[in-house]
Tab-separated table of C-alpha atoms and ligand atoms in Angstrom:
chain	number	residue	atom	x	y	z
A	1	MET	CA	-21.375	24.311	30.532
A	2	ALA	CA	-19.065	21.337	30.036
A	3	LYS	CA	-15.794	22.105	28.276
A	4	MET	CA	-13.482	20.344	25.837
A	5	GLN	CA	-10.019	20.798	24.425
A	6	ALA	CA	-9.568	21.395	20.715
A	7	ALA	CA	-6.780	22.501	18.364
A	8	PHE	CA	-7.682	25.560	16.281
A	9	VAL	CA	-6.203	27.046	13.134
A	10	THR	CA	-6.436	30.754	13.963
A	11	ALA	CA	-4.537	32.075	10.905
A	12	PHE	CA	-3.052	30.331	7.832
A	13	GLY	CA	0.538	29.249	8.275
A	14	LYS	CA	0.554	29.886	12.045
A	15	PRO	CA	0.915	27.200	14.755
A	16	LEU	CA	-2.378	25.727	15.942
A	17	GLU	CA	-3.722	26.879	19.310
A	18	ILE	CA	-5.068	24.422	21.863
A	19	ARG	CA	-8.119	26.061	23.386
A	20	THR	CA	-10.647	25.060	26.033
A	21	VAL	CA	-14.125	25.707	24.647
A	22	ASP	CA	-17.744	24.661	25.231
A	23	ILE	CA	-18.682	21.172	24.076
A	24	PRO	CA	-20.915	21.805	21.026
A	25	THR	CA	-24.605	20.904	21.139
A	26	PRO	CA	-25.919	18.853	18.196
A	27	GLY	CA	-28.681	20.649	16.309
A	28	PRO	CA	-31.743	18.960	14.789
A	29	GLY	CA	-30.636	16.060	12.593
A	30	GLN	CA	-27.073	16.112	14.010
A	31	ILE	CA	-25.191	13.949	16.482
A	32	LEU	CA	-22.412	14.524	19.011
A	33	VAL	CA	-19.435	12.157	18.892
A	34	LYS	CA	-16.917	11.779	21.735
A	35	THR	CA	-13.592	11.411	19.951
A	36	GLU	CA	-11.448	8.378	20.751
A	37	ALA	CA	-8.860	8.831	17.983
A	38	CYS	CA	-8.208	11.094	15.000
A	39	GLY	CA	-5.604	10.604	12.285
A	40	VAL	CA	-3.508	13.502	11.013
A	41	CYS	CA	-3.688	13.715	7.211
A	42	HIS	CA	-1.465	15.834	4.977
A	43	THR	CA	-4.723	17.523	3.923
A	44	ASP	CA	-4.945	19.008	7.446
A	45	LEU	CA	-1.622	20.671	6.729
A	46	HIS	CA	-2.928	22.067	3.402
A	47	ALA	CA	-5.993	23.318	5.328
A	48	ALA	CA	-3.903	25.027	8.000
A	49	ASN	CA	-1.763	26.672	5.323
A	50	GLY	CA	-4.721	27.797	3.192
A	51	ASP	CA	-3.113	26.022	0.206
A	52	TRP	CA	-6.171	25.510	-2.015
A	53	PRO	CA	-8.465	27.795	-4.048
A	54	LEU	CA	-11.435	26.900	-1.801
A	55	LYS	CA	-10.265	28.063	1.627
A	56	PRO	CA	-11.607	27.287	5.090
A	57	VAL	CA	-12.345	30.246	7.369
A	58	PRO	CA	-10.244	30.519	10.568
A	59	PRO	CA	-10.731	29.925	13.396
A	60	PHE	CA	-11.561	26.294	12.677
A	61	ILE	CA	-10.743	22.825	14.063
A	62	PRO	CA	-9.054	20.517	11.501
A	63	GLY	CA	-9.240	16.712	11.461
A	64	HIS	CA	-11.247	14.352	9.229
A	65	GLU	CA	-10.193	10.923	10.481
A	66	ALA	CA	-12.076	11.046	13.809
A	67	ILE	CA	-13.439	7.866	15.372
A	68	GLY	CA	-15.623	7.926	18.466
A	69	ARG	CA	-18.818	6.937	20.192
A	70	VAL	CA	-22.136	8.686	19.613
A	71	VAL	CA	-22.974	10.377	22.935
A	72	ALA	CA	-25.957	12.587	22.039
A	73	LEU	CA	-28.613	12.722	19.328
A	74	GLY	CA	-30.160	15.902	17.981
A	75	GLN	CA	-33.875	16.078	17.356
A	76	GLY	CA	-35.216	13.558	14.841
A	77	VAL	CA	-32.087	11.412	14.459
A	78	THR	CA	-32.784	7.746	13.706
A	79	ALA	CA	-29.845	6.750	11.475
A	80	VAL	CA	-27.502	5.990	14.404
A	81	LYS	CA	-27.917	5.074	18.063
A	82	GLU	CA	-26.224	6.384	21.174
A	83	GLY	CA	-23.128	4.333	21.961
A	84	GLU	CA	-22.481	3.357	18.332
A	85	ARG	CA	-18.881	3.763	17.120
A	86	VAL	CA	-18.689	5.995	14.056
A	87	GLY	CA	-16.123	7.821	11.938
A	88	VAL	CA	-16.475	11.508	11.081
A	89	PRO	CA	-14.935	11.802	7.601
A	90	TRP	CA	-13.909	14.497	5.125
A	91	LEU	CA	-17.268	14.164	3.347
A	92	ALA	CA	-19.195	15.502	6.345
A	93	SER	CA	-22.489	15.914	4.496
A	94	ALA	CA	-24.024	16.473	1.049
A	95	CYS	CA	-27.399	17.623	-0.256
A	96	GLY	CA	-28.765	14.183	-1.108
A	97	HIS	CA	-30.822	15.314	-4.105
A	98	CYS	CA	-28.575	16.832	-6.827
A	99	GLU	CA	-27.596	14.905	-9.973
A	100	TYR	CA	-24.341	13.795	-8.306
A	101	CYS	CA	-25.946	12.643	-5.065
A	102	LEU	CA	-28.651	10.816	-7.017
A	103	SER	CA	-26.023	8.929	-9.026
A	104	ALA	CA	-24.032	7.931	-5.897
A	105	TRP	CA	-21.323	10.556	-6.505
A	106	GLU	CA	-22.021	12.494	-3.316
A	107	THR	CA	-18.285	13.258	-3.106
A	108	VAL	CA	-18.692	15.912	-5.835
A	109	CYS	CA	-21.984	17.384	-4.558
A	110	GLY	CA	-21.890	21.175	-4.878
A	111	GLU	CA	-23.283	21.544	-1.377
A	112	ALA	CA	-20.924	19.030	0.241
A	113	GLN	CA	-19.453	20.034	3.599
A	114	PHE	CA	-15.929	18.960	4.516
A	115	GLY	CA	-14.923	17.814	7.998
A	116	GLY	CA	-12.123	19.813	9.550
A	117	TYR	CA	-12.423	22.301	6.681
A	118	THR	CA	-15.832	23.872	6.110
A	119	ARG	CA	-16.963	22.317	9.429
A	120	ASN	CA	-15.100	21.807	12.671
A	121	GLY	CA	-13.312	18.462	12.715
A	122	GLY	CA	-11.787	15.838	14.952
A	123	PHE	CA	-8.781	17.544	16.549
A	124	ALA	CA	-11.163	17.953	19.496
A	125	GLU	CA	-12.559	15.863	22.320
A	126	TYR	CA	-16.043	16.123	20.810
A	127	VAL	CA	-17.248	16.668	17.251
A	128	VAL	CA	-20.692	17.299	15.767
A	129	ALA	CA	-21.575	15.128	12.766
A	130	ASP	CA	-24.296	14.384	10.221
A	131	PRO	CA	-25.528	10.837	11.019
A	132	ASN	CA	-26.276	10.175	7.344
A	133	TYR	CA	-22.610	10.641	6.373
A	134	VAL	CA	-20.670	9.057	9.246
A	135	ALA	CA	-18.688	5.855	8.716
A	136	HIS	CA	-19.965	2.804	10.590
A	137	ILE	CA	-16.987	1.162	12.260
A	138	PRO	CA	-17.144	-2.653	12.196
A	139	ASP	CA	-16.849	-4.492	15.522
A	140	GLY	CA	-13.341	-5.708	16.109
A	141	LEU	CA	-11.624	-2.649	14.630
A	142	GLU	CA	-9.910	-0.570	17.298
A	143	PRO	CA	-10.604	3.180	17.035
A	144	HIS	CA	-6.958	4.142	16.497
A	145	GLU	CA	-6.636	1.453	13.781
A	146	ALA	CA	-9.835	2.599	12.082
A	147	ALA	CA	-8.910	6.310	12.044
A	148	PRO	CA	-6.553	6.336	9.010
A	149	LEU	CA	-9.009	4.211	7.036
A	150	ILE	CA	-11.702	6.862	6.905
A	151	CYS	CA	-9.568	9.211	4.782
A	152	ALA	CA	-6.293	7.584	3.708
A	153	GLY	CA	-7.955	4.164	3.379
A	154	VAL	CA	-11.105	5.078	1.512
A	155	THR	CA	-9.268	7.566	-0.738
A	156	THR	CA	-6.684	5.058	-1.916
A	157	TYR	CA	-9.142	2.164	-2.193
A	158	LYS	CA	-11.418	4.328	-4.354
A	159	GLY	CA	-8.456	5.678	-6.321
A	160	LEU	CA	-7.300	2.137	-7.096
A	161	LYS	CA	-10.783	1.241	-8.331
A	162	GLU	CA	-10.677	4.349	-10.522
A	163	THR	CA	-7.479	3.102	-12.234
A	164	ASP	CA	-9.654	0.394	-13.874
A	165	ALA	CA	-6.695	-1.986	-13.483
A	166	ARG	CA	-7.573	-5.669	-13.163
A	167	PRO	CA	-6.172	-8.326	-10.808
A	168	GLY	CA	-2.777	-9.511	-11.991
A	169	GLN	CA	-1.948	-6.185	-13.640
A	170	TRP	CA	0.581	-3.608	-12.448
A	171	VAL	CA	-0.308	-0.573	-10.400
A	172	ALA	CA	2.261	2.047	-9.428
A	173	ILE	CA	1.791	4.047	-6.249
A	174	SER	CA	3.677	7.319	-6.079
A	175	GLY	CA	4.100	8.544	-2.486
A	176	ALA	CA	4.407	5.849	0.192
A	177	GLY	CA	3.349	7.954	3.190
A	178	GLY	CA	0.036	7.985	5.062
A	179	LEU	CA	-2.045	7.340	1.951
A	180	GLY	CA	0.532	5.330	0.048
A	181	ASN	CA	1.168	2.871	2.847
A	182	LEU	CA	-2.494	1.877	2.823
A	183	ALA	CA	-2.661	2.032	-0.986
A	184	ILE	CA	0.034	-0.646	-1.219
A	185	GLN	CA	-1.942	-2.932	1.095
A	186	TYR	CA	-5.272	-2.371	-0.668
A	187	ALA	CA	-3.579	-2.939	-4.028
A	188	LYS	CA	-2.133	-6.268	-2.895
A	189	ALA	CA	-5.475	-7.301	-1.388
A	190	MET	CA	-7.169	-6.402	-4.688
A	191	GLY	CA	-4.808	-8.716	-6.560
A	192	PHE	CA	-2.539	-6.192	-8.298
A	193	LYS	CA	1.222	-6.301	-8.745
A	194	VAL	CA	2.562	-3.215	-6.997
A	195	ALA	CA	5.397	-0.797	-7.697
A	196	ALA	CA	5.927	1.857	-5.001
A	197	VAL	CA	7.695	5.177	-5.632
A	198	ASP	CA	8.918	7.617	-2.972
A	199	ILE	CA	11.865	9.938	-2.376
A	200	ASP	CA	12.775	8.366	0.968
A	201	ASP	CA	14.583	5.009	1.065
A	202	GLY	CA	13.196	4.303	4.556
A	203	LYS	CA	9.633	4.631	3.245
A	204	LEU	CA	10.531	2.347	0.339
A	205	ALA	CA	11.948	-0.314	2.673
A	206	HIS	CA	8.684	-0.135	4.590
A	207	ALA	CA	6.731	-0.388	1.318
A	208	THR	CA	8.536	-3.650	0.569
A	209	GLU	CA	7.538	-4.986	4.010
A	210	ARG	CA	3.957	-4.031	3.229
A	211	GLY	CA	4.019	-6.091	0.042
A	212	ALA	CA	5.327	-3.842	-2.766
A	213	ASP	CA	6.862	-6.045	-5.492
A	214	LEU	CA	9.110	-3.271	-6.838
A	215	VAL	CA	10.289	0.015	-5.322
A	216	PHE	CA	11.803	3.084	-6.989
A	217	ASN	CA	13.380	6.202	-5.537
A	218	ALA	CA	11.881	9.108	-7.513
A	219	LEU	CA	15.112	11.096	-7.188
A	220	LYS	CA	17.401	8.405	-8.624
A	221	GLY	CA	17.705	7.866	-12.381
A	222	ASP	CA	14.842	7.951	-14.896
A	223	VAL	CA	12.119	6.295	-12.827
A	224	ALA	CA	9.463	6.346	-15.558
A	225	ALA	CA	11.817	4.536	-17.973
A	226	ASP	CA	13.053	2.136	-15.274
A	227	LEU	CA	9.503	1.284	-14.206
A	228	LYS	CA	8.413	0.757	-17.811
A	229	ALA	CA	11.349	-1.598	-18.358
A	230	ALA	CA	10.673	-3.543	-15.155
A	231	THR	CA	6.946	-3.955	-15.818
A	232	GLY	CA	7.115	-4.690	-19.541
A	233	GLY	CA	5.624	-1.373	-20.649
A	234	GLY	CA	4.467	0.570	-17.601
A	235	ALA	CA	1.786	0.347	-14.943
A	236	HIS	CA	-1.790	-0.308	-16.068
A	237	GLY	CA	-2.903	1.919	-13.222
A	238	VAL	CA	-0.976	4.714	-11.492
A	239	LEU	CA	-2.086	6.311	-8.235
A	240	ILE	CA	-0.300	9.536	-7.312
A	241	THR	CA	-0.549	10.338	-3.629
A	242	ALA	CA	2.645	12.410	-3.362
A	243	PRO	CA	2.069	16.031	-2.292
A	244	SER	CA	4.689	17.153	-4.811
A	245	LEU	CA	4.100	18.509	-8.335
A	246	SER	CA	7.111	16.721	-9.824
A	247	ALA	CA	5.472	13.372	-8.975
A	248	PHE	CA	2.566	14.119	-11.329
A	249	LYS	CA	4.491	14.393	-14.592
A	250	GLN	CA	6.556	11.405	-13.514
A	251	GLY	CA	3.359	9.444	-12.795
A	252	VAL	CA	1.988	10.101	-16.275
A	253	GLY	CA	5.331	8.863	-17.622
A	254	MET	CA	4.965	5.591	-15.678
A	255	THR	CA	1.539	4.866	-17.196
A	256	ARG	CA	1.233	2.027	-19.719
A	257	LYS	CA	-0.445	2.532	-23.118
A	258	LEU	CA	-4.233	2.543	-22.577
A	259	GLY	CA	-3.595	2.860	-18.826
A	260	THR	CA	-5.082	5.273	-16.315
A	261	CYS	CA	-3.205	7.691	-14.088
A	262	VAL	CA	-5.296	8.671	-11.059
A	263	LEU	CA	-4.422	11.939	-9.311
A	264	VAL	CA	-5.089	12.024	-5.577
A	265	GLY	CA	-2.299	14.128	-4.039
A	266	LEU	CA	-3.193	17.805	-3.756
A	267	PRO	CA	-0.109	20.038	-3.757
A	268	PRO	CA	-1.133	23.560	-4.799
A	269	GLY	CA	-0.351	24.411	-8.425
A	270	GLU	CA	-0.319	22.904	-11.901
A	271	PHE	CA	1.845	20.313	-13.615
A	272	PRO	CA	3.068	20.013	-17.217
A	273	THR	CA	1.445	17.189	-19.195
A	274	PRO	CA	3.422	15.465	-21.978
A	275	LEU	CA	0.572	15.879	-24.442
A	276	PHE	CA	1.996	13.823	-27.313
A	277	ASN	CA	2.489	10.766	-25.099
A	278	VAL	CA	-0.910	11.076	-23.475
A	279	VAL	CA	-2.626	11.311	-26.865
A	280	ALA	CA	-0.550	8.770	-28.799
A	281	ASP	CA	-0.613	6.216	-25.941
A	282	CYS	CA	-4.338	6.786	-25.251
A	283	ILE	CA	-3.694	7.444	-21.552
A	284	THR	CA	-6.485	8.517	-19.202
A	285	ILE	CA	-5.672	11.095	-16.512
A	286	ARG	CA	-8.356	11.162	-13.840
A	287	GLY	CA	-8.867	12.981	-10.565
A	288	SER	CA	-10.270	11.148	-7.548
A	289	PHE	CA	-11.614	12.684	-4.368
A	290	VAL	CA	-12.017	10.626	-1.160
A	291	GLY	CA	-14.812	8.043	-1.671
A	292	THR	CA	-18.530	7.574	-1.353
A	293	ARG	CA	-20.251	6.027	1.645
A	294	GLN	CA	-20.357	2.709	-0.176
A	295	ASP	CA	-16.603	2.930	-0.896
A	296	MET	CA	-16.134	3.648	2.822
A	297	ALA	CA	-18.044	0.524	3.853
A	298	GLU	CA	-15.993	-1.582	1.426
A	299	ALA	CA	-12.691	-0.052	2.542
A	300	LEU	CA	-13.516	-0.721	6.211
A	301	ALA	CA	-14.550	-4.306	5.416
A	302	PHE	CA	-11.042	-5.049	4.050
A	303	ALA	CA	-9.611	-3.988	7.414
A	304	ALA	CA	-12.242	-5.848	9.446
A	305	GLU	CA	-11.266	-8.998	7.529
A	306	GLY	CA	-7.594	-8.395	8.392
A	307	LYS	CA	-6.524	-7.704	4.791
A	308	VAL	CA	-5.158	-4.208	5.520
A	309	LYS	CA	-3.829	-2.680	8.728
A	310	ALA	CA	-2.757	0.924	9.060
A	311	ASP	CA	0.709	1.543	10.502
A	312	ILE	CA	0.190	4.100	13.192
A	313	GLU	CA	2.056	6.152	15.739
A	314	LEU	CA	-0.040	7.445	18.673
A	315	ALA	CA	0.371	10.985	20.002
A	316	PRO	CA	-1.512	13.391	22.281
A	317	LEU	CA	-3.437	16.395	20.905
A	318	SER	CA	-0.846	18.696	22.498
A	319	ASP	CA	1.765	17.403	19.986
A	320	VAL	CA	-0.197	18.657	16.980
A	321	ASN	CA	2.275	21.374	15.944
A	322	SER	CA	5.317	19.115	16.069
A	323	ILE	CA	3.370	16.492	14.067
A	324	PHE	CA	2.565	19.115	11.395
A	325	ASP	CA	6.223	20.108	11.314
A	326	ARG	CA	7.346	16.499	10.797
A	327	LEU	CA	4.618	15.877	8.186
A	328	SER	CA	5.721	18.914	6.174
A	329	LYS	CA	9.310	17.582	6.174
A	330	GLY	CA	8.272	14.027	5.196
A	331	GLU	CA	9.438	12.691	8.575
A	332	VAL	CA	6.273	10.768	9.541
A	333	ALA	CA	6.736	7.049	8.803
A	334	SER	CA	3.084	6.528	7.860
A	335	ARG	CA	0.249	7.931	10.006
A	336	VAL	CA	0.137	9.769	13.324
A	337	VAL	CA	-3.123	9.209	15.187
A	338	LEU	CA	-4.151	11.543	17.999
A	339	ASP	CA	-5.181	9.437	20.985
A	340	PHE	CA	-8.020	10.884	23.079
A	341	ARG	CA	-8.806	7.815	25.164
A	342	ALA	CA	-6.722	8.880	28.153
A	343	ALA	CA	-8.198	12.393	28.102
B	401	NAD	P1	2.209	12.102	3.679
B	401	NAD	O1	3.000	13.318	3.934
B	401	NAD	O2	1.903	11.149	4.787
B	401	NAD	O3	2.879	11.219	2.510
B	401	NAD	C1	3.399	11.777	1.340
B	401	NAD	C2	4.515	10.869	0.816
B	401	NAD	O4	4.929	11.349	-0.467
B	401	NAD	C3	5.751	10.852	1.703
B	401	NAD	O5	6.133	9.505	1.952
B	401	NAD	C4	6.799	11.575	0.868
B	401	NAD	O6	8.113	11.101	1.120
B	401	NAD	C5	6.330	11.232	-0.541
B	401	NAD	N1	6.821	12.135	-1.593
B	401	NAD	C6	7.099	13.466	-1.513
B	401	NAD	N2	7.539	13.908	-2.716
B	401	NAD	C7	7.513	12.855	-3.562
B	401	NAD	C8	7.829	12.683	-4.928
B	401	NAD	N3	8.272	13.703	-5.680
B	401	NAD	N4	7.681	11.451	-5.483
B	401	NAD	C9	7.235	10.408	-4.746
B	401	NAD	N5	6.925	10.509	-3.431
B	401	NAD	C10	7.053	11.720	-2.861
B	401	NAD	O7	0.834	12.640	3.025
B	401	NAD	P2	-0.606	11.904	2.910
B	401	NAD	O8	-1.381	12.110	4.156
B	401	NAD	O9	-0.371	10.550	2.357
B	401	NAD	O10	-1.313	12.841	1.792
B	401	NAD	C11	-0.751	12.917	0.496
B	401	NAD	C12	-1.505	13.901	-0.391
B	401	NAD	O11	-2.808	13.384	-0.677
B	401	NAD	C13	-1.736	15.294	0.208
B	401	NAD	O12	-1.539	16.282	-0.801
B	401	NAD	C14	-3.193	15.258	0.643
B	401	NAD	O13	-3.813	16.516	0.694
B	401	NAD	C15	-3.774	14.419	-0.475
B	401	NAD	N6	-5.067	13.782	-0.176
B	401	NAD	C16	-5.997	13.768	-1.169
B	401	NAD	C17	-7.211	13.147	-0.966
B	401	NAD	C18	-8.205	13.082	-2.065
B	401	NAD	O14	-9.378	12.790	-1.791
B	401	NAD	N7	-7.840	13.288	-3.304
B	401	NAD	C19	-7.503	12.559	0.276
B	401	NAD	C20	-6.519	12.577	1.264
B	401	NAD	C21	-5.299	13.196	1.029
B	402	ZN	ZN1	-7.307	13.204	4.517
B	403	ZN	ZN1	-25.831	16.801	-3.783
């Protein structure tokens, strides 16, 4: 049987193991995708550490930003063709008939499966996928450029929509890493004025290059007060991508009266909410989880039209542990993408 290389989480908090295993066979209704590229998201790190209440079961293959060509169809598949370029995202499948699926909120389906979490993901030369939930990659987008869009891109694009901010208004983006870097570009393309917040001055300099109108270092001074002063009352929409609990209270503090603070980062734990301010200022605090298939198509279209472009650093699969180490220390400039094309 033909073999492939894949990186496995074998125990939480332990280095990943590169193993040579059988190439999986797609079952009825499934497809096999030959991976060309797969982004490394901070969520993969949470998965490998078992950070969240819902835990994946080792051994498993992380990765939910895989792009590749369809190389085999299971029985009965008509939704995609062999040779098509697809993305295998976090939302790997859903039931299709619950109240959430029926109202186009498949992201919160109770039977949803998650790529690289409840199902093996894209840190592998081949990955099995559900053809009804793959992303369709527009012609003209290179696989390594498309990879970050299918999690970081769709998540921040959707999160910005969920702020309910309107063109010309202020949005603040807390965390200017893999997600934040794309969030800044989507926000500019959507017509917002953008304030970026991070704890790393290098990331903030990069945020300015990407179009941020204002930048704030979260560790210097009273950022919520400074941002409110600079924006004439706070951001109409706040998007928190930082994987740090302190960013959440700060993000609520940056929100304008009647504004919406959207929570996207997923550090384990809870954060204190300044209840009086939230109530008296009529602030909405809202969670947002990746995006639907329609959000995905819209997010990819922005990139196909040249309005956003992920900043990427290519690396081989064998570097996965050093990438995780750098990601945990905040040392990745924006997104590392595993490059499988030479393999
Ligand atoms: P990343 O490590 O690439 O970027 C995080 C950035 O946050 C870094 O630039 C870091 O310097 C900055 N940061 C750290 N502490 C901060 C603070 N206190 N204030 C401001 N900035 C701070 O991570 P990523 O891949 O962008 O993922 C970020 C988070 O989003 C993770 O927790 C991940 O699990 C989560 N996530 C959620 C969804 C969702 O659907 N809700 C989807 C993808 C990722
Ligand atoms: Zn992700
Ligand atoms: Zn459902």
